[in-house]
Coordinates of C-alpha atoms in Angstrom, one line a residue:
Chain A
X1 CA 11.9 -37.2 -14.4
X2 CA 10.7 -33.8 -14.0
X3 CA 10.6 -32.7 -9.9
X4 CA 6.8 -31.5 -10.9
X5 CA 5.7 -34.4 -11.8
X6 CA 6.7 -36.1 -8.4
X7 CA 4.6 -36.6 -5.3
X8 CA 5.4 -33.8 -2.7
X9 CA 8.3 -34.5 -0.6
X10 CA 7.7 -34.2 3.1
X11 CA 9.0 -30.6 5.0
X12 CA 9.0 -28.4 1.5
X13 CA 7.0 -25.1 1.4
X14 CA 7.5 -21.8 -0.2
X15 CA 7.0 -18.2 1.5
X16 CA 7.0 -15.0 -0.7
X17 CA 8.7 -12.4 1.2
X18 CA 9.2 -8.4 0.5
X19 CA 12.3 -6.6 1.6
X20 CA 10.6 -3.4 1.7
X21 CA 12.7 -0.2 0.3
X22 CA 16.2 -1.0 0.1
X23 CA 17.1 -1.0 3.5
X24 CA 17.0 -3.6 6.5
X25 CA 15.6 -1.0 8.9
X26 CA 12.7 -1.6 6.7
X27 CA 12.3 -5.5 6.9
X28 CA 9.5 -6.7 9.2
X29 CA 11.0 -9.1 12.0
X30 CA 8.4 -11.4 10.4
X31 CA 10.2 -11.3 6.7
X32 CA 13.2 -11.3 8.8
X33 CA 11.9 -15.1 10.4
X34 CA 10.9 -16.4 6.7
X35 CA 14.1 -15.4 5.2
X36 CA 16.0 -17.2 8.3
X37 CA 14.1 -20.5 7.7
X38 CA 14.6 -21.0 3.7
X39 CA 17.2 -23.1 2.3
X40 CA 17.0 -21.9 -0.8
X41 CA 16.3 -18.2 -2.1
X42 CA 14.5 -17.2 -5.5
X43 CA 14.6 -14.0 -7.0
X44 CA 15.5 -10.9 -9.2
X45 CA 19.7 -11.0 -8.6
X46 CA 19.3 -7.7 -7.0
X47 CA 17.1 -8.2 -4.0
X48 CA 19.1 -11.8 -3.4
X49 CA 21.9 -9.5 -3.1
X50 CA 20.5 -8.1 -0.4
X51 CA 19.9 -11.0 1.4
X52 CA 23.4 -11.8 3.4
X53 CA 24.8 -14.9 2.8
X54 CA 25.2 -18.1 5.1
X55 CA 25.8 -21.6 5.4
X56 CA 22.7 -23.4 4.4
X57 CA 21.2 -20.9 2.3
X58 CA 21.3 -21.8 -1.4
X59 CA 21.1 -18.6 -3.6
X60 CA 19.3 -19.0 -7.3
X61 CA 19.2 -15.5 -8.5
X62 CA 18.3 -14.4 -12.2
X63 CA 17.6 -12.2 -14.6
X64 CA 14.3 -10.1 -14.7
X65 CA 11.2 -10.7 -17.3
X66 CA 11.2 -14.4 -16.4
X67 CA 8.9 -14.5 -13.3
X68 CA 7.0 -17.2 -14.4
X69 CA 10.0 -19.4 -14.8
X70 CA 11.0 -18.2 -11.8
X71 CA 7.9 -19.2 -10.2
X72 CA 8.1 -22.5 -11.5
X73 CA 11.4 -23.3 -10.4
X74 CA 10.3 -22.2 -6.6
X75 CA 7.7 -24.6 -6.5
X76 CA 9.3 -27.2 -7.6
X77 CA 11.9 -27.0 -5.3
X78 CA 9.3 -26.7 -2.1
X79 CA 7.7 -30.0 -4.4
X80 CA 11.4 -31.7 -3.6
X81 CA 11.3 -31.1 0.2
X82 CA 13.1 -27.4 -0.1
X83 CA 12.1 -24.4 2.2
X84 CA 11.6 -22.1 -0.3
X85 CA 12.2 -18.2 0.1
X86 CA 11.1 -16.0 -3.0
X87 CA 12.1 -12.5 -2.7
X88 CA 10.7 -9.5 -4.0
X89 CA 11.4 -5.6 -2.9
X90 CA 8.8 -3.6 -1.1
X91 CA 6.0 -5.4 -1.2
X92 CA 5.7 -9.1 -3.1
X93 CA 1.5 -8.6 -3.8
X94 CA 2.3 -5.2 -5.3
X95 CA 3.6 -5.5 -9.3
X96 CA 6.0 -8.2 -7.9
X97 CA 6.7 -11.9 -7.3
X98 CA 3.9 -13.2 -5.2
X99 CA 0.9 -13.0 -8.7
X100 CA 3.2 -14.8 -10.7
X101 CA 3.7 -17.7 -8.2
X102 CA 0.1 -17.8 -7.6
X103 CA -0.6 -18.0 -11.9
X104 CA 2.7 -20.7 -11.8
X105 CA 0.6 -22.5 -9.2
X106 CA -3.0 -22.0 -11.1
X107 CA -1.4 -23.5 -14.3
X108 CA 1.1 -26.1 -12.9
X109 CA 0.1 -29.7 -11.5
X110 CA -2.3 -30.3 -8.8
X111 CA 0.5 -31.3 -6.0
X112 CA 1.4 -28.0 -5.8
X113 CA -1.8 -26.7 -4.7
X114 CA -1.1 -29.1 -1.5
X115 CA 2.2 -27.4 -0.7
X116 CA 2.4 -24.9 2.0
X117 CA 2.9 -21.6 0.6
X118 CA 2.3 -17.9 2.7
X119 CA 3.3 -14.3 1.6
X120 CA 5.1 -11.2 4.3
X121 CA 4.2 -8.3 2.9
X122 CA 6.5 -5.8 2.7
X123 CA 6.6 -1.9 2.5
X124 CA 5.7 -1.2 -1.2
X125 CA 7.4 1.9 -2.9
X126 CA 4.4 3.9 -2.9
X127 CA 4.0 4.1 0.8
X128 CA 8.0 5.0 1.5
X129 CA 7.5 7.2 -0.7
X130 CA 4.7 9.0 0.5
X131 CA 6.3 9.2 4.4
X132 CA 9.6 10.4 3.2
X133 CA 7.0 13.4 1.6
X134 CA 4.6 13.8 4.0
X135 CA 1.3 12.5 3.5
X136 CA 0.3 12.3 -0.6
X137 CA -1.8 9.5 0.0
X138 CA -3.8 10.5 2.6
X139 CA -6.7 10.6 0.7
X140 CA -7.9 7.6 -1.9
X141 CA -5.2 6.4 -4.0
X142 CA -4.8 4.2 -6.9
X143 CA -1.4 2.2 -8.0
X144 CA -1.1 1.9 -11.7
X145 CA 1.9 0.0 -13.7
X146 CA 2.7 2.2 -16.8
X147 CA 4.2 -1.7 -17.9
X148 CA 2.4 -2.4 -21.2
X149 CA 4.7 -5.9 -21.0
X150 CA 1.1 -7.5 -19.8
X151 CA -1.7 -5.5 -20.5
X152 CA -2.2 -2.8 -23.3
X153 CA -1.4 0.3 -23.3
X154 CA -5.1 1.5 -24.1
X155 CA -6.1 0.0 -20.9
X156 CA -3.3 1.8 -18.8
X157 CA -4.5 4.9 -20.5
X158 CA -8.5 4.2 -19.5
X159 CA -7.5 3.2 -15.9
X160 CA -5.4 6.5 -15.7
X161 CA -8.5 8.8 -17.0
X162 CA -11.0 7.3 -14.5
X163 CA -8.6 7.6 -11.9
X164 CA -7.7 11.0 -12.4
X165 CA -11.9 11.9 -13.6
X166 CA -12.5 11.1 -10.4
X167 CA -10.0 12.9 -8.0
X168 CA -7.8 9.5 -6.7
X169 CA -3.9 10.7 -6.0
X170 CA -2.0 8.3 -8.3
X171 CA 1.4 5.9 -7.7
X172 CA 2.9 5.0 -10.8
X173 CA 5.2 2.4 -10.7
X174 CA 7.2 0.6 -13.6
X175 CA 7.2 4.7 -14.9
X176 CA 9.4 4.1 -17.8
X177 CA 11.8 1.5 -19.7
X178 CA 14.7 1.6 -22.2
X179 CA 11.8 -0.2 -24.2
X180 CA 9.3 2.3 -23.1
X181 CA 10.4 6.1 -22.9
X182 CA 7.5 7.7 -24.1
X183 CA 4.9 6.4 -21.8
X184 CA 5.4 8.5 -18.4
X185 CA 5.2 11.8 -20.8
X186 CA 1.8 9.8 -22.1
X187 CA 0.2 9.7 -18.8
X188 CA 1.0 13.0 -17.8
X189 CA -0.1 14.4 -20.6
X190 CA -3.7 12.6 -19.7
X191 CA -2.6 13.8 -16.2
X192 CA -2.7 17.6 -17.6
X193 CA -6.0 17.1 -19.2
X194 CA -7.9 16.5 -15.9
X195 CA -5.2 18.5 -13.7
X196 CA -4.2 22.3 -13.0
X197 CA -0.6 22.6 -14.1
X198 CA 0.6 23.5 -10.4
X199 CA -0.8 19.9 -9.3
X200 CA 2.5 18.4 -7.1
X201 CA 4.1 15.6 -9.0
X202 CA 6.5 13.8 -6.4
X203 CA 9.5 11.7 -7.8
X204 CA 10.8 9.8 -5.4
X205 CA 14.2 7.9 -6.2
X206 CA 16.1 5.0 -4.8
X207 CA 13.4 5.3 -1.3
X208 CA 15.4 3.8 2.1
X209 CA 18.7 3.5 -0.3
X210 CA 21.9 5.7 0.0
X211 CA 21.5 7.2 -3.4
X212 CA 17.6 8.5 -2.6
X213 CA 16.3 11.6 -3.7
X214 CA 13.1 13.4 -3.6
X215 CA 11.8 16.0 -6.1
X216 CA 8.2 17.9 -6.4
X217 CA 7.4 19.4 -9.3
X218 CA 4.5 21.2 -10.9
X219 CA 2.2 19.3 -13.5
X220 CA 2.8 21.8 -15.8
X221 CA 6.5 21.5 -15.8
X222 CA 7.4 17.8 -15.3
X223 CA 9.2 15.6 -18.0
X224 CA 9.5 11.6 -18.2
X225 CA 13.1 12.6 -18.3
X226 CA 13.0 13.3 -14.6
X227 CA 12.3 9.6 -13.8
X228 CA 13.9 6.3 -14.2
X229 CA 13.5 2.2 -13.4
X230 CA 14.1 2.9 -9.8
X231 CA 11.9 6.3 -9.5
X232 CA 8.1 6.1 -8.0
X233 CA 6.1 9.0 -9.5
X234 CA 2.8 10.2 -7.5
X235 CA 0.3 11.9 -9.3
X236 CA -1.7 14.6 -6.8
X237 CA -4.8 14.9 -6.4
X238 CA -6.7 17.9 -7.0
X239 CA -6.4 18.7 -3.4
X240 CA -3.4 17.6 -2.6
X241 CA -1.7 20.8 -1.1
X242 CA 2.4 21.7 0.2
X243 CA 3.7 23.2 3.0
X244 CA 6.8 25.0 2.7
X245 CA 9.5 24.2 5.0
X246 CA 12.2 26.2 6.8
X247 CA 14.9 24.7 4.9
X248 CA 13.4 25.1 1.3
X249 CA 12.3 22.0 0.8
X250 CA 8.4 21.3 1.2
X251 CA 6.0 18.5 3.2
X252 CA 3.0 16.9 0.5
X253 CA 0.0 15.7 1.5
X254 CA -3.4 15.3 0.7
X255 CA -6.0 16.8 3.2
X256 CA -8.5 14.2 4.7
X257 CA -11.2 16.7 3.9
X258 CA -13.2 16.5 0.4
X259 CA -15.9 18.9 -0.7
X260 CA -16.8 16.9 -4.0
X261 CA -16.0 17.2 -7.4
X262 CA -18.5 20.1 -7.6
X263 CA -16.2 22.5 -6.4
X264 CA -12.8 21.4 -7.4
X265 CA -11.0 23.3 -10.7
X266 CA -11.3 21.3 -14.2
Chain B
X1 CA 0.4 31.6 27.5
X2 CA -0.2 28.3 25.1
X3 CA 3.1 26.3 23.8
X4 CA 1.6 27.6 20.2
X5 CA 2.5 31.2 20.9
X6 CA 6.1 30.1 22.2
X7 CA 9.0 29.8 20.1
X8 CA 10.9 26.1 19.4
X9 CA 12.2 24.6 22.2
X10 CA 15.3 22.7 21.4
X11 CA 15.4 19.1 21.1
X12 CA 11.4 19.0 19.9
X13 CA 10.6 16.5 16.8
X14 CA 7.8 14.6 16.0
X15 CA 7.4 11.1 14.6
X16 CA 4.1 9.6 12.9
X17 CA 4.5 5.6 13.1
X18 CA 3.1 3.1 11.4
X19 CA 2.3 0.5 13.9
X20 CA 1.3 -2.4 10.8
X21 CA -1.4 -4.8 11.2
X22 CA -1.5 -5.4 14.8
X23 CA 1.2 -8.1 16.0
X24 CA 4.9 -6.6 16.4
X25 CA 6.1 -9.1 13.6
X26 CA 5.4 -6.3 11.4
X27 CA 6.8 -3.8 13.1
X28 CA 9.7 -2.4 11.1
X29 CA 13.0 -1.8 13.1
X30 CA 12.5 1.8 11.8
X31 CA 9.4 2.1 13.2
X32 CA 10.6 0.4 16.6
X33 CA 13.6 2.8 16.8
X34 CA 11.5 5.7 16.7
X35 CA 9.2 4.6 19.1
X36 CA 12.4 3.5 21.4
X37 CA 13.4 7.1 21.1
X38 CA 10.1 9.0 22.2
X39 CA 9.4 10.7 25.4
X40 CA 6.0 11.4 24.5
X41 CA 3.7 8.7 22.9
X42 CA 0.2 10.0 21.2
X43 CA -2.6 8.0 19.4
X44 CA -6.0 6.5 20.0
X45 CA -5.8 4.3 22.6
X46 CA -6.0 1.3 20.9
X47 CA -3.1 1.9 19.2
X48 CA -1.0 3.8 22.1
X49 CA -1.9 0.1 24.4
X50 CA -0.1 -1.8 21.9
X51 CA 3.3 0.1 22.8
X52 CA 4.8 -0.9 25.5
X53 CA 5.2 1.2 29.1
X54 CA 8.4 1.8 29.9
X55 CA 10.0 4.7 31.9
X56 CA 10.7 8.2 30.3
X57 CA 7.9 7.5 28.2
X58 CA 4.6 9.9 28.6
X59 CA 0.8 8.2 27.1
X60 CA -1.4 10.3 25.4
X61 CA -4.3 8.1 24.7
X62 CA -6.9 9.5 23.1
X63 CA -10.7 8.5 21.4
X64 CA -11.0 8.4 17.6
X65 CA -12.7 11.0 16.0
X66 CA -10.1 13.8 17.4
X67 CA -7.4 13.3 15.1
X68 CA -6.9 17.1 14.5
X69 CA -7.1 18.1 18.5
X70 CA -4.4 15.4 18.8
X71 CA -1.7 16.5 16.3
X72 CA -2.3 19.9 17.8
X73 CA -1.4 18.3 20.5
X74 CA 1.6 16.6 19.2
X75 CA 2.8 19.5 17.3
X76 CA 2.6 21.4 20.4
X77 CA 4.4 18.7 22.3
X78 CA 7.0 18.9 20.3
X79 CA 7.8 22.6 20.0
X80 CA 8.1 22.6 23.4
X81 CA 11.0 20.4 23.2
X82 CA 9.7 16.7 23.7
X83 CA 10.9 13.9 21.0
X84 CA 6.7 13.2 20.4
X85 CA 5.8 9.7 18.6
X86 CA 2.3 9.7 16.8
X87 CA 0.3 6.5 16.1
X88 CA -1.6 4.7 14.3
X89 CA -2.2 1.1 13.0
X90 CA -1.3 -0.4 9.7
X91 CA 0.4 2.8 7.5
X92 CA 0.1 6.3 8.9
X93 CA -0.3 7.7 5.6
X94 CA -3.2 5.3 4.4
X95 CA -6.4 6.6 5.9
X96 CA -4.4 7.6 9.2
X97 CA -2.7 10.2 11.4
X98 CA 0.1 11.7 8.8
X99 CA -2.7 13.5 6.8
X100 CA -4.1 15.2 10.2
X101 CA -0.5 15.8 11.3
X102 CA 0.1 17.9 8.2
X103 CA -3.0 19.6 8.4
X104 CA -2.7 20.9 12.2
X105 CA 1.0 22.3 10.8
X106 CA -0.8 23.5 7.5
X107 CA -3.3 25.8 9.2
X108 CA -1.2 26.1 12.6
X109 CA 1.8 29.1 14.0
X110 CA 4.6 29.2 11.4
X111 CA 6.8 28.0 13.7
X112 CA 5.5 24.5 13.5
X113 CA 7.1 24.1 10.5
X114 CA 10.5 24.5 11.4
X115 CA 9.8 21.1 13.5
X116 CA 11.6 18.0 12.4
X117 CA 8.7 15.9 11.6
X118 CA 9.1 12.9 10.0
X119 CA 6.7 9.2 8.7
X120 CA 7.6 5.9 9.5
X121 CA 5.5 3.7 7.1
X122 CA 4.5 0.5 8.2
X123 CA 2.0 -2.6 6.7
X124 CA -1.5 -1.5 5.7
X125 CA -4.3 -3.1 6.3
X126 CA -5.0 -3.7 2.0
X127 CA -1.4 -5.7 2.1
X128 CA -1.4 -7.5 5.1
X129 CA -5.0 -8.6 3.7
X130 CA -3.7 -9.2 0.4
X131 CA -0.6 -11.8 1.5
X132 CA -2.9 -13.3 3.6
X133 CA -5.1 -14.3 1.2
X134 CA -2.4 -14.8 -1.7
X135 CA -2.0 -11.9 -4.3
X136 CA -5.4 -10.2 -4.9
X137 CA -3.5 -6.7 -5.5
X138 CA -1.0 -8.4 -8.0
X139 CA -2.9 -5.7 -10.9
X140 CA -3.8 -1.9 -10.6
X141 CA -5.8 -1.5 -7.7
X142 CA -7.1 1.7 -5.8
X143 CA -7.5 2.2 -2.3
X144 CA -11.3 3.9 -1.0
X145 CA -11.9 5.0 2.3
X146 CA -16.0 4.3 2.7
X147 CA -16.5 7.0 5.0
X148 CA -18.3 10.2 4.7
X149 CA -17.4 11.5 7.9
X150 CA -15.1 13.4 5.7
X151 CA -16.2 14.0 1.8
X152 CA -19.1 13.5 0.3
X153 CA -21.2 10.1 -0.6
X154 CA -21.5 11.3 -4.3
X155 CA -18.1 11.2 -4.3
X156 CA -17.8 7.8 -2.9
X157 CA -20.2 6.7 -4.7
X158 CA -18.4 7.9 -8.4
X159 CA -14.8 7.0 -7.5
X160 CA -16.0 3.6 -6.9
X161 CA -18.1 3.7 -10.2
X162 CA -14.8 4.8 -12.1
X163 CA -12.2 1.9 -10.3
X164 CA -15.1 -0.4 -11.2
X165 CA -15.4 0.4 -14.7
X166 CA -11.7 0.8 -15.3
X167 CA -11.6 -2.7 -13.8
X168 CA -8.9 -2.1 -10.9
X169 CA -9.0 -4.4 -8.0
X170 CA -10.5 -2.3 -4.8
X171 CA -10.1 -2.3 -1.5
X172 CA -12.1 -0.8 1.1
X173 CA -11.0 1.1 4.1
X174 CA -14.0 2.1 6.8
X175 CA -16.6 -0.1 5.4
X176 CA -19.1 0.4 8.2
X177 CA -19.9 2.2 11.3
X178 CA -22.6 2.1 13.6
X179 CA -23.1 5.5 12.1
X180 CA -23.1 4.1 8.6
X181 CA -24.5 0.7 8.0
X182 CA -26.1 1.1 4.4
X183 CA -22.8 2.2 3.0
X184 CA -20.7 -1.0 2.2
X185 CA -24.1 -2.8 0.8
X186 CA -24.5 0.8 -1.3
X187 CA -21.1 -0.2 -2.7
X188 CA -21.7 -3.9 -3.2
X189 CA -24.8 -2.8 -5.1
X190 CA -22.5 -0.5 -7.7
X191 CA -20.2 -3.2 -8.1
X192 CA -22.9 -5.4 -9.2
X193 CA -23.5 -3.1 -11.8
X194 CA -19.9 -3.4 -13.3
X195 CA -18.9 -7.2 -12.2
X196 CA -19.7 -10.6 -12.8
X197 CA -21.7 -12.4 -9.7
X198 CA -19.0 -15.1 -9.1
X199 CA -16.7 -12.1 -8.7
X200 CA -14.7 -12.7 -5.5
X201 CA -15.0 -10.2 -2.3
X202 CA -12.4 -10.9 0.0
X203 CA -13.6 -9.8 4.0
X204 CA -10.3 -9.9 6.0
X205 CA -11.0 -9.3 9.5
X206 CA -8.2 -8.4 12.1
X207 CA -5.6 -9.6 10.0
X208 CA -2.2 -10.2 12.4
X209 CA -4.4 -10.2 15.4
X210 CA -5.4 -13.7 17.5
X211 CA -9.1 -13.1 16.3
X212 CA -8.3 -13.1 12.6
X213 CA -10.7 -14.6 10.3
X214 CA -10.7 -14.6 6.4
X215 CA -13.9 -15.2 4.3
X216 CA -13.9 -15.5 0.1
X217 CA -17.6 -14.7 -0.9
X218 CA -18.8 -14.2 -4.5
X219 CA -20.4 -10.3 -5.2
X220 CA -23.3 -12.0 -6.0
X221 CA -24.2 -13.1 -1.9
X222 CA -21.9 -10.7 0.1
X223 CA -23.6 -8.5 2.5
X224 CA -22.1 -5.2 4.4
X225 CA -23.6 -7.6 7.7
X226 CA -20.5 -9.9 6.8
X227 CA -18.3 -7.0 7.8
X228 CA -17.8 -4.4 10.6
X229 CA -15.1 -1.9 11.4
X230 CA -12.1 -4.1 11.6
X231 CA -12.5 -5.9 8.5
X232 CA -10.6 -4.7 5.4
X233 CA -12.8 -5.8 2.0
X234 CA -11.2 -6.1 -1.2
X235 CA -13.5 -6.4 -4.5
X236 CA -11.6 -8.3 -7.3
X237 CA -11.1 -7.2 -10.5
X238 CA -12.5 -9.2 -13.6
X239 CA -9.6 -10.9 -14.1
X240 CA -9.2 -12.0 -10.1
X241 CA -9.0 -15.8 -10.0
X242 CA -9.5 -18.2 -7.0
X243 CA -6.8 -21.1 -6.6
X244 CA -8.7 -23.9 -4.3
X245 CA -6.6 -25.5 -1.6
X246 CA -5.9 -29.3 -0.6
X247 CA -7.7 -28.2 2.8
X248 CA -10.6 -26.8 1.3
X249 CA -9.8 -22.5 1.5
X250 CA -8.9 -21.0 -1.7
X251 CA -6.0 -18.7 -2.8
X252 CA -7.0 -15.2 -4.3
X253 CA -5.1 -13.5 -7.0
X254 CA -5.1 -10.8 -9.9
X255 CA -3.0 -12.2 -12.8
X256 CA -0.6 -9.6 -14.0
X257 CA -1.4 -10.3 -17.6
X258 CA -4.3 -8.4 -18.8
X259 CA -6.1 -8.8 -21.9
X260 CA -8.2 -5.0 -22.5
X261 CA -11.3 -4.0 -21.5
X262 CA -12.7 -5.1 -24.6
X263 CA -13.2 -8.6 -23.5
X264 CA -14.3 -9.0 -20.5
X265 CA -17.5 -9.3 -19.5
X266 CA -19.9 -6.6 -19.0

């Protein structure tokens, strides 16, 4: 007999935690707690690899693509008594684990609705990127997948022309694939359509990790080839303005100040 | 003679922390470190009272509304040699200090760029929200501050329009003032235009405080009276689904899978 189609068991519950970027320093003493209180941890092999082993903890880490299944198995284990830990980086509400319990949940059977299950949020990538920068997002902001795994590609491409139309900075995450390459030169070349080409596009690589790296280029002059699975790409806005440093390198940010579309450049 | 007109003083730098959401669970240890470190402490005083005294450390608390007079003051601070440590709740680079930071160097003396400045990110408001209420922001979503202390309505009013009609999820920074109480119903209105009545508006108030409250109400009956300044409001997209709990409160979230624009309802 199937644990899901059992009664709950009494002390099980599931929390949905994000690591943030990479690094511990990064880890909110409360995902710190949630992580110290599972017996059992859930998630993409990497980020349970990044979760120190001990006595008591059981690890069931797996492949990516199969967060549903994932899902499943996580509540079903809080159904069977188990203090459940789901890991995601940065942030597990932003393009990570903690939808894809909630859809498990929506579509599974109705004792799992009873169990207790809570989310830490986490430092998503957009907003380690953005300090390690400056301030990019200082203005509004939108987050965009360029995943077309879930959702076509013509609606990545609408959400990316009203965001740019209408000034937003933009976070792209999921940038590019071995099954997508094509689509991060896609939505810049929408980008350049809205944009001037001196526009700062930051790629931000590996945030809070040893390997990190930060590059700004022009609009005009950056290639999908600069990023990878683990790069976060921001988009400037129209306004979005740097300030050269001392020691070459520049600060980014976007000005809190907005005169209106009237007056910025097509 | 002002600090501004004095060369660098060794020893200055400058640190803009994210505080998070208002209990010290979700303070990262990077944050904490940098505020450990700090001789001089600088932020509106809500945010500088949640830090704790301590000796060696100077308070700088200041009103709101003077975010540029204060990183003067912090840049200031710091070239005169002190290890300064800027404020603000949630993220400092979401609707924040970081932005004004970068401005004051921007139009200030060369020299206060040759400053170590640097941006601890902490939890927003929108994700501390979010995981409270399960995984609203698990699509594309953008991030609007309401307020025209700083830009235009008009251009408010048209990036709303364009998250709206490119379906993102939205959340709402600054939704009223006592200066600005028409503006969140103004925005309710345009999202009537473009969702469904039963679409759900999550009102977070005071998320990680004692006084935290969290209200699901459809688009259809939400009023800007619901909310005031320390509430963070997140519109759902189309495709934003409510899970109800055993106890009677609901879960909130976006389903990663998207079908097109082409058919959902108008």
């Amino acid at each position: 007999m199937s644990t899901s189609r059992m009664a709950l068991q009494p002390g099980g519950c599931l929390t949905i935690i994000g690591l943030g970027p990479g690094d511990a320093r990064y880890l909110t003493p409360a995902a710190r707690a949630a992580l110290d209180a599972a017996t059992d941890l859930i998630g993409y092999f990497p980020y349970v690899e990044r979760v120190p082993e001990r006595p008591g903890l059981k690890r069931h880490a797996s492949d990516n693509r199969v967060e549903l299944d994932r899902s499943r198995h996580a509540l079903e284990l809080a159904a069977a008594g188990a203090r459940v830990a789901v890991v995601s980086g940065g942030d597990p509400g932003v393009f990570a684990m903690a939808a894809a319990v909630f859809e498990a949940m929506d579509t599974g059977p109705d004792h799992w609705r009873a169990l207790p299950v809570a989310v830490e949020p986490g430092i998503t990538a957009m907003l380690a990127a953005a300090a390690r920068a400056g301030a990019p997002l200082g203005g509004d902001f939108c987050a965009i997948s360029l995943s077309d795994n879930l959702k076509p590609w013509a609606l990545v491409a609408k959400r990316l022309d009203a965001a740019l139309g209408a000034d937003f900075a933009i976070a792209l995450y999921n940038p590019v694939s071995k099954a997508r390459p094509h689509q991060l030169d896609d939505a810049f070349a929408i980008a350049r359509t809205h944009r001037a080409p001196d526009t700062p596009v930051l790629l931000a690589r590996a945030v809070g990790r040893a390997e990190e790296s930060l590059r700004i280029v022009p609009l005009g002059d950056v290639r999908g080839a600069m990023a990878d699975m683990s790069t976060l790409v921001l988009i400037g806005a129209s306004t979005t303005r740097m300030i050269p440093k001392a020691d070459g390198g520049a600060y980014l940010y976007t000005p809190r100040f907005h005169k209106g579309l009237e007056t910025q450049p097509a």
